[in-house]
Coordinates of C-alpha atoms (C1' of nucleotides) in Angstrom, one line a residue:
Chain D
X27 CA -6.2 -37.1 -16.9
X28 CA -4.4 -33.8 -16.3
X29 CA -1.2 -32.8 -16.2
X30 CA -1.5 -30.8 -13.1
X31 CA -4.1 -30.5 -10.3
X32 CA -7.2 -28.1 -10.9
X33 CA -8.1 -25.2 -9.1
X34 CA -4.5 -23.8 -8.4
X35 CA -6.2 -20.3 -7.9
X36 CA -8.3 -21.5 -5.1
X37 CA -5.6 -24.1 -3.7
X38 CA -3.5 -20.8 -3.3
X39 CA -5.5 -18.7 -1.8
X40 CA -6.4 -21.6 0.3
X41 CA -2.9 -22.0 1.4
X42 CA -2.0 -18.3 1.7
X43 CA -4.8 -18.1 4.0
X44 CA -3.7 -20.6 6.4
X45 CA -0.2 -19.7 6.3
X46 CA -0.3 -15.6 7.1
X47 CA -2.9 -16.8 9.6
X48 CA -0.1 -19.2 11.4
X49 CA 2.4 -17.7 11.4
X50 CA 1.5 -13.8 10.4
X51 CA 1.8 -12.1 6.7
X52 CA 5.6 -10.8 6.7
X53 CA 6.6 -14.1 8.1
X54 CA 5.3 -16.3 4.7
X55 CA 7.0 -16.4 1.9
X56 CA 4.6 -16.4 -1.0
X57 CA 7.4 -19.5 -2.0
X58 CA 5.7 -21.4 0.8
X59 CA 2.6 -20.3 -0.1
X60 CA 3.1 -21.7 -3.3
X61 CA 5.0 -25.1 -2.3
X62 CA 1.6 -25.7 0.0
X63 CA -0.9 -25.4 -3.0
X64 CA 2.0 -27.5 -5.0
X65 CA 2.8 -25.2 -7.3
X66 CA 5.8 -22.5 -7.9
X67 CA 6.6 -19.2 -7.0
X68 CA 6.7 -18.2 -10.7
X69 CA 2.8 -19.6 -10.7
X70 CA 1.6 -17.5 -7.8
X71 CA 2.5 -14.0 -9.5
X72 CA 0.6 -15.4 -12.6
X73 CA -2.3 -15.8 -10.8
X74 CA -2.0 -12.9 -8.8
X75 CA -0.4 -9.5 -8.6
X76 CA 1.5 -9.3 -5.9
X77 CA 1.7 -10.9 -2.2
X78 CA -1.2 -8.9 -0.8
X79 CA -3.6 -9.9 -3.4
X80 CA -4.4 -13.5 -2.9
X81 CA -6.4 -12.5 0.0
X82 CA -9.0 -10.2 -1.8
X83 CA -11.1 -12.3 -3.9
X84 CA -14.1 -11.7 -5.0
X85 CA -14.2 -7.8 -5.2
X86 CA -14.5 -7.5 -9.0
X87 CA -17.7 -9.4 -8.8
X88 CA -19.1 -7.4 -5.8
X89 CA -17.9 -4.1 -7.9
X90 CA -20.0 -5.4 -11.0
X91 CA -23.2 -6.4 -9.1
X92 CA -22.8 -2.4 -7.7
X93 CA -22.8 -1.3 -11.1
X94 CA -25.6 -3.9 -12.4
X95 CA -27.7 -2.6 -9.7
X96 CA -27.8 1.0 -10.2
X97 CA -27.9 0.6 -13.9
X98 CA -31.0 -1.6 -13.7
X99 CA -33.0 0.4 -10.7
X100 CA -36.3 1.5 -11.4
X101 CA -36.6 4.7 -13.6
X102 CA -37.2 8.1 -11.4
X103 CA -35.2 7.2 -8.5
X104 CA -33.0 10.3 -6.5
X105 CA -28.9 9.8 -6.3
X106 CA -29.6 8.2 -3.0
X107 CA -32.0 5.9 -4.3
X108 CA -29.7 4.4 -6.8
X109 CA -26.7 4.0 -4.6
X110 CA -29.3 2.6 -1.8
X111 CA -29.8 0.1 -5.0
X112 CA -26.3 -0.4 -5.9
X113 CA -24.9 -0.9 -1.9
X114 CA -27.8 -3.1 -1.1
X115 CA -26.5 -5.5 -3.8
X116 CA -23.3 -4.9 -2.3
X117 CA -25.0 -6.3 1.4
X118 CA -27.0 -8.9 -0.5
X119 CA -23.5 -10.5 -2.0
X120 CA -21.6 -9.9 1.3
X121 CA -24.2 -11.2 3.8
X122 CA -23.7 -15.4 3.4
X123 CA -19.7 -14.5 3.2
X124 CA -20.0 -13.8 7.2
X125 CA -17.8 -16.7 8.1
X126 CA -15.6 -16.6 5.3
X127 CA -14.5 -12.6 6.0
X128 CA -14.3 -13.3 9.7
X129 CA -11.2 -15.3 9.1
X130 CA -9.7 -13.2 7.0
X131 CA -10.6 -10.1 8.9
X132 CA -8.0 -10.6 11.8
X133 CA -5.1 -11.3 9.1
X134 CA -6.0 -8.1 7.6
X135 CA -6.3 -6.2 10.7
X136 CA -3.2 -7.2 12.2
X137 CA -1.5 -5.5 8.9
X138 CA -1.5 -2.3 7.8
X139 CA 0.2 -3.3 4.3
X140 CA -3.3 -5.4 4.3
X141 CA -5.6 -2.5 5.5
X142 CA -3.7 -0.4 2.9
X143 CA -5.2 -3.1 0.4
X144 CA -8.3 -3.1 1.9
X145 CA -8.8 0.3 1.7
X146 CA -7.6 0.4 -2.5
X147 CA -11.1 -1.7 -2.7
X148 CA -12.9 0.4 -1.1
X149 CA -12.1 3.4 -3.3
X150 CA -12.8 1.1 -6.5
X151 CA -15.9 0.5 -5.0
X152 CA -16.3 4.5 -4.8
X153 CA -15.1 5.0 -8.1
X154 CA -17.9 2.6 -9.4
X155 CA -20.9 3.7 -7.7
X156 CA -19.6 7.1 -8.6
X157 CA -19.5 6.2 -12.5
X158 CA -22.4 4.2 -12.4
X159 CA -24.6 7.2 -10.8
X160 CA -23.3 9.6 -13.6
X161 CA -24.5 6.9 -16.0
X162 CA -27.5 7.4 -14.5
X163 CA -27.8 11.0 -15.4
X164 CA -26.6 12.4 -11.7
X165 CA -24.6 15.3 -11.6
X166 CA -21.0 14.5 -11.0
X167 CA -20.4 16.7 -7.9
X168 CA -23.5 15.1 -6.5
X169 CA -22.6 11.6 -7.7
X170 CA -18.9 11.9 -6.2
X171 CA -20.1 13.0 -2.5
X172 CA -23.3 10.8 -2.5
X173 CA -20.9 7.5 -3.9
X174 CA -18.0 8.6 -1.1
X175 CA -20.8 9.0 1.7
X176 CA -22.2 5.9 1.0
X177 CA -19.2 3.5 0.6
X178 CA -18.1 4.8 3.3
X179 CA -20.7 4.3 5.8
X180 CA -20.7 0.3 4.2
X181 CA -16.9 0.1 5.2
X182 CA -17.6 1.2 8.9
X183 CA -20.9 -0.6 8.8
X184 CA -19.3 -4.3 7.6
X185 CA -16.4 -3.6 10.4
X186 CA -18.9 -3.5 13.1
X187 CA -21.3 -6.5 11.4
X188 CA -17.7 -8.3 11.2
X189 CA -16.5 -7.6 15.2
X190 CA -20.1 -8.2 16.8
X191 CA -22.2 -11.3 16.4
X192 CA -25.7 -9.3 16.1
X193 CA -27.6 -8.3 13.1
X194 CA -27.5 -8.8 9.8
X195 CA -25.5 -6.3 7.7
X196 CA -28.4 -4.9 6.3
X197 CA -29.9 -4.1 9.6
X198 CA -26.6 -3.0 11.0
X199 CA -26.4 -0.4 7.6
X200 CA -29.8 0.7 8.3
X201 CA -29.0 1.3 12.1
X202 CA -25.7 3.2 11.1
X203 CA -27.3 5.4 7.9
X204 CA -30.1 6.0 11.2
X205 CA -27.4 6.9 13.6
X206 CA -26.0 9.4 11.0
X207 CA -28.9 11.0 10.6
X208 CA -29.7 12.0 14.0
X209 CA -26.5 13.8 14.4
X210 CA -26.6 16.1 11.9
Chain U
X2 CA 31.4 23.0 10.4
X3 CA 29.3 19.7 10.3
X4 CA 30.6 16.7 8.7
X5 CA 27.5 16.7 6.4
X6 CA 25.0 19.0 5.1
X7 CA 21.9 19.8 6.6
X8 CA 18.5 18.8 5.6
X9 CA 18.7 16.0 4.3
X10 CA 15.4 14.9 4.8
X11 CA 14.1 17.7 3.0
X12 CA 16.8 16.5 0.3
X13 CA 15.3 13.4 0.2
X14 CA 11.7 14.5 -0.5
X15 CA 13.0 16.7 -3.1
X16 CA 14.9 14.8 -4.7
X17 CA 12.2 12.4 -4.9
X18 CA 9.4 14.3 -6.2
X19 CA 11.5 15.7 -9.1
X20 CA 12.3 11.9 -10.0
X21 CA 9.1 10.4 -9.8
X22 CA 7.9 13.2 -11.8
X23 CA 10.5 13.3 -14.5
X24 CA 11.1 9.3 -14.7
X25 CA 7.8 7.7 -13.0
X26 CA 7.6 6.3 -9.7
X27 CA 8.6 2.9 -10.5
X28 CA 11.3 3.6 -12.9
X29 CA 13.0 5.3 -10.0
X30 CA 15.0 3.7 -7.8
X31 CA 15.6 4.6 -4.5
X32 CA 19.4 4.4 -4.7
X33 CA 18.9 7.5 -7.6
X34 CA 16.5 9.3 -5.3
X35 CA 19.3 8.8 -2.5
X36 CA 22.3 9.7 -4.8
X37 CA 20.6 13.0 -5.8
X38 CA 20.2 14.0 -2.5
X39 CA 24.1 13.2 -1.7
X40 CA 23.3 10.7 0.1
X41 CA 23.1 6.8 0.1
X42 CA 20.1 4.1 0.0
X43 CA 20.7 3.2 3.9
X44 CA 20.3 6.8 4.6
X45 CA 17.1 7.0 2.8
X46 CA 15.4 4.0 4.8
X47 CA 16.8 6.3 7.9
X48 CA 14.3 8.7 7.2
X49 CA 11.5 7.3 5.4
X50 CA 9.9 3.6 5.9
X51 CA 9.5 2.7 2.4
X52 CA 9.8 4.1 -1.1
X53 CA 6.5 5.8 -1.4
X54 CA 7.0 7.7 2.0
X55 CA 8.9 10.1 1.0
X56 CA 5.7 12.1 -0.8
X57 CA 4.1 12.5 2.1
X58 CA 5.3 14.7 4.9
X59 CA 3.0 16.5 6.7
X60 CA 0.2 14.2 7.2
X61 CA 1.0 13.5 11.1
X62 CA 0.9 17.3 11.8
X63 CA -2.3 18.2 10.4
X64 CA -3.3 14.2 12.6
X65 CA -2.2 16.3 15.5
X66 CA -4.1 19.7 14.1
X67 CA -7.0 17.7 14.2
X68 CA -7.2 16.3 17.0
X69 CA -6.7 19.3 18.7
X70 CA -8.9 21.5 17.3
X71 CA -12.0 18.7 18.3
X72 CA -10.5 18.2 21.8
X73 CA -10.5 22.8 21.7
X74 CA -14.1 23.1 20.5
X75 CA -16.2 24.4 22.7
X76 CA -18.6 22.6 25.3
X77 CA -22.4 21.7 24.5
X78 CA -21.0 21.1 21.1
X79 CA -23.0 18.5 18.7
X80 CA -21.0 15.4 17.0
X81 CA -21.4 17.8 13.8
X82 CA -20.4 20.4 15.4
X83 CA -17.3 18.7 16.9
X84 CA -16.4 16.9 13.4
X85 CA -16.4 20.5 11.4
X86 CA -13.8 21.7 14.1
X87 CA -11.7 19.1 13.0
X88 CA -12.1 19.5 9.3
X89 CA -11.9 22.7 9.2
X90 CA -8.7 22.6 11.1
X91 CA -7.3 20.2 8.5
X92 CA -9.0 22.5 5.7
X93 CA -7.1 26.0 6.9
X94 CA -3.5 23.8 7.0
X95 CA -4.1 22.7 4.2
X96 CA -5.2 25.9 2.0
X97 CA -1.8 27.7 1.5
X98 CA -0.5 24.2 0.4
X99 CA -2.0 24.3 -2.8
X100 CA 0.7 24.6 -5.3
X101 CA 3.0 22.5 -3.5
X102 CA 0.1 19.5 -3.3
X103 CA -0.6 20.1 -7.3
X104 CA 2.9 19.1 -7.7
X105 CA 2.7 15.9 -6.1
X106 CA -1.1 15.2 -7.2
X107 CA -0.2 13.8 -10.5
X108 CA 2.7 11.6 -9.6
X109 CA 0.1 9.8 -7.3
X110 CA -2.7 9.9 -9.9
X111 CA -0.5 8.0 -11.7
X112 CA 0.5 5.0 -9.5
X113 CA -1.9 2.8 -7.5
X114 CA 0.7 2.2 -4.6
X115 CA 1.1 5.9 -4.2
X116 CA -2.9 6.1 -4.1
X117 CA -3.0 3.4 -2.1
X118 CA -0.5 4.7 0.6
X119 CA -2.7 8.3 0.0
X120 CA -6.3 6.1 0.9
X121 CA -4.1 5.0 4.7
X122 CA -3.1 8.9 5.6
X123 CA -7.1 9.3 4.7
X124 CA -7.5 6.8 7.1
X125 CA -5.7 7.6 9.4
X126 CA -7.4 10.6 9.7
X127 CA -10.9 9.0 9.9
X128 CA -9.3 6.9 13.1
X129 CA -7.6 9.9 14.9
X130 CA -11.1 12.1 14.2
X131 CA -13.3 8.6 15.9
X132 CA -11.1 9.1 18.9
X133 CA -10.9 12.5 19.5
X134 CA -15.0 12.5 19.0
X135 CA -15.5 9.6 21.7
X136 CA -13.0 11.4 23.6
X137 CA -15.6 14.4 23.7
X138 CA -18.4 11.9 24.9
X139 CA -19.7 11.2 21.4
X140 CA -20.6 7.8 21.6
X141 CA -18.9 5.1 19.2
X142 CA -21.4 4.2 16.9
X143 CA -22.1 7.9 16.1
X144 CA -18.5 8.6 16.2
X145 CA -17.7 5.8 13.4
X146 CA -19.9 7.1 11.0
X147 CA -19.7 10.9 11.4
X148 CA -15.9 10.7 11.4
X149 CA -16.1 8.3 7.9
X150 CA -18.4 10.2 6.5
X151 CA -17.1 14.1 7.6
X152 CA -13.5 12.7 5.8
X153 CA -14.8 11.0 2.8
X154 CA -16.5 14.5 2.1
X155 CA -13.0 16.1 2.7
X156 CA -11.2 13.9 0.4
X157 CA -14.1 14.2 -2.3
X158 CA -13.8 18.2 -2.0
X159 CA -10.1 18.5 -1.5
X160 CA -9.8 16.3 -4.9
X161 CA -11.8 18.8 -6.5
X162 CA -10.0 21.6 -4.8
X163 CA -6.7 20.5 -6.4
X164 CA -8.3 19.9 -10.2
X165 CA -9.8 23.5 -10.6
X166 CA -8.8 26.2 -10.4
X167 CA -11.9 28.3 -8.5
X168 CA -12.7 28.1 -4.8
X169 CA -11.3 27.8 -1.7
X170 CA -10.7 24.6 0.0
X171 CA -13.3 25.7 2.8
X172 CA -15.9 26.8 -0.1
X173 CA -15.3 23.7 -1.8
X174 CA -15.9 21.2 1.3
X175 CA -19.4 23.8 2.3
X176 CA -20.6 23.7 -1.4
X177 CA -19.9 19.7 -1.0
X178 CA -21.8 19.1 1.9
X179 CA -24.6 21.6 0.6
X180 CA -24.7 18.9 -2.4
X181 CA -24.4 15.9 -0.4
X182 CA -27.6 16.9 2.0
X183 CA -29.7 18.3 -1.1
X184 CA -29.2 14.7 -3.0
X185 CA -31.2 12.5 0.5
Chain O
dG12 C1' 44.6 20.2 25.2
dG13 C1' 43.4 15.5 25.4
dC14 C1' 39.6 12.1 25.8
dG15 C1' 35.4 9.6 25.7
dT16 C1' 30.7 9.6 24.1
dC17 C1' 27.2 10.5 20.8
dG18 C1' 24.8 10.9 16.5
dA19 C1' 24.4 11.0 11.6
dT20 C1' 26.1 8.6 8.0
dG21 C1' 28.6 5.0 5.2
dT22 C1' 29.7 0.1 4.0
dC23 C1' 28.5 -4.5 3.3
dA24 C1' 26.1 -8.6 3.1
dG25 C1' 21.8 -10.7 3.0
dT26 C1' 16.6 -11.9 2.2
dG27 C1' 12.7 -11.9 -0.4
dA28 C1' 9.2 -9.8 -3.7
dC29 C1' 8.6 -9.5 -8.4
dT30 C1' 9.7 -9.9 -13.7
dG31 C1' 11.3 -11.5 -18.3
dT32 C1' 12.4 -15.3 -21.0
dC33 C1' 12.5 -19.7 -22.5
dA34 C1' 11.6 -24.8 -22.1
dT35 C1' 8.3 -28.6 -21.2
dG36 C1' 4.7 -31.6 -22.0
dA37 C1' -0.3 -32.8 -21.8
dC38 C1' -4.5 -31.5 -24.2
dC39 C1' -7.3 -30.5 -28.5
dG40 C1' -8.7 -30.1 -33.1
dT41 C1' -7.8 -31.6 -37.8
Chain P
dA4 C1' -0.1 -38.6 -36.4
dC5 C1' 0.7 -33.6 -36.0
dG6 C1' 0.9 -28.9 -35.0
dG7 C1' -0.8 -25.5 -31.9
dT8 C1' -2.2 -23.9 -27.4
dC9 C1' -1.9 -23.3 -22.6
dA10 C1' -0.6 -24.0 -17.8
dT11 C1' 3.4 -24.6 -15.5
dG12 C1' 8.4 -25.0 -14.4
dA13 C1' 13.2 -23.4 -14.5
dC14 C1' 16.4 -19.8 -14.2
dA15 C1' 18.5 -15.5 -13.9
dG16 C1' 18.2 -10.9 -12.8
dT17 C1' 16.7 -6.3 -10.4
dC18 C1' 15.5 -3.8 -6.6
dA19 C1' 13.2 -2.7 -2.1
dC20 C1' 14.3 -3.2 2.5
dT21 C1' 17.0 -4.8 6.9
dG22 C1' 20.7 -5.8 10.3
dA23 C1' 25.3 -5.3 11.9
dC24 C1' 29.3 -2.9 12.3
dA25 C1' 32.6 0.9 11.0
dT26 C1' 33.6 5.9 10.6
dC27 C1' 34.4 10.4 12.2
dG28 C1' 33.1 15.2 13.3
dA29 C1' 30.9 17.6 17.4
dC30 C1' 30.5 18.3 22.0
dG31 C1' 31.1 18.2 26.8
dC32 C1' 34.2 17.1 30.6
dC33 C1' 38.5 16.9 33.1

DNA sequence: GGCGTCGATGTCAGTGACTGTCATGACCGT
DNA sequence: ACGGTCATGACAGTCACTGACATCGACGCC
């Protein structure tokens, strides 16, 4: 038998959840964050890096399946096939998280220290797909605007699939890439 | 005569960016940023909501420059055509800041707050360029994505702009977008 | 000229995020 | 048994940031 309970990371991120949620973000200490998972201040910073961070998961992973993807996409695609390949990964991974990033979503929104987080995510997912098209023998002006395009349309894309209760994210990506398009 | 010197915002700023570039962002304290300027730490927090604040001024003006140049473009105007108003507003305010923004560009490089607090003025500008374009009739779904993706270009090419030493800001962002609709 | 108000700043005390350092005690292999 | 490892606790310290109140030149008004 253990000395101490498993899965403190989760049991945090459990409780930080909750908490900011009940009674907003500035309001929590990450001390009571900690005394609800039953653990220690001291033992929240060593799982994560500051206040902000407990909410944002599983981003590394999403970042590697980006990369995975346009590394492994079929030989003689364009710089927009291989970040089509790398954010539909992305889509894939985020699509059965619906629920999950619906309750976080109106934590983060009500925040702009969390948006500001939010946002630092987003560029690493930029500065991925960017790295991972030069790997892939584009051109780095090209590979910078075509990763920045792309991630970006995915950001305002997963807000709407997040706010509305209609399509998929996929669809609503499609739809969006669509409605860019058209008005240019 | 005035009980205190003038300017002390402006103080503050420089004071700060000769700091944070001499010592590192986080080595510097604010109480050293304020003492420099003549000033004390209450004083700073007067002026400037946090610590990383100070490095960026002007951002709310060219906001405003923005806005104003879509709201000014004239009728029968496309979404494109309303969105390139707007850059290119941002773009001309932005061109005879050069030097001063290559001073500050490194000292955010560096640190991932001051990135981080660079990504929300990006953002910020992506919300106030939304607005102004459904204020002009464009709808909201074309808004959204032609206001992400117009200033996820700008950022990519203004980045650029700042690392070499050739082009214009306005050559840059044209030669970017030239790139961006060769690559789909 | 005196007087009251105002506005920018200083002073002080407090909270809470975050860090470095060392101690503890269960687990694991030998 | 025993020594090492590893997750955690305990504790002290720094610093960003905030609220409350004091100060005192400037400025207008009588």
């Amino acid at each position: 038998m253990s000395r101490w309970q498993p899965d403190s990371r989760r049991r945090l991120q459990e409780a930080a959840v909750e908490l900011y949620a009940e009674h907003g973000f500035s309001e929590t200490t990450v001390a009571a964050v900690a005394e609800r998972a039953g653990l220690t201040e001291r033992t929240f910073f060593r799982y994560f890096a500051d206040k902000r961070e407990v909410l944002f998961g599983g981003e590394d992973a999403l970042r590697a399946a980006l990369v995975d993807a346009v590394a492994e996409a079929p030989r003689g695609a364009g710089p927009a096939e291989l970040a089509d390949a790398g954010v539909g990964a992305v889509v894939r991974a985020l699509e059965p998280r619906r629920a999950e990033l619906r309750r976080r979503e109106p934590i983060v929104a009500r925040h702009p220290e969390l948006r500001e987080r939010e946002l630092t995510k987003l560029a690493s997912w930029t500065a991925a797909l960017r790295e991972a098209l030069e790997a892939r023998a584009v051109p780095p002006r090209t590979a910078a605007v075509v990763a920045s395009a792309r991630v970006a349309l995915l950001a305002v894309s997963a807000r709407r699939w997040l706010a509305d209760d209609g399509e998929d994210l996929a669809a609503t990506v499609a739809a969006d890439l669509a409605a860019l398009r058209a008005s240019t």
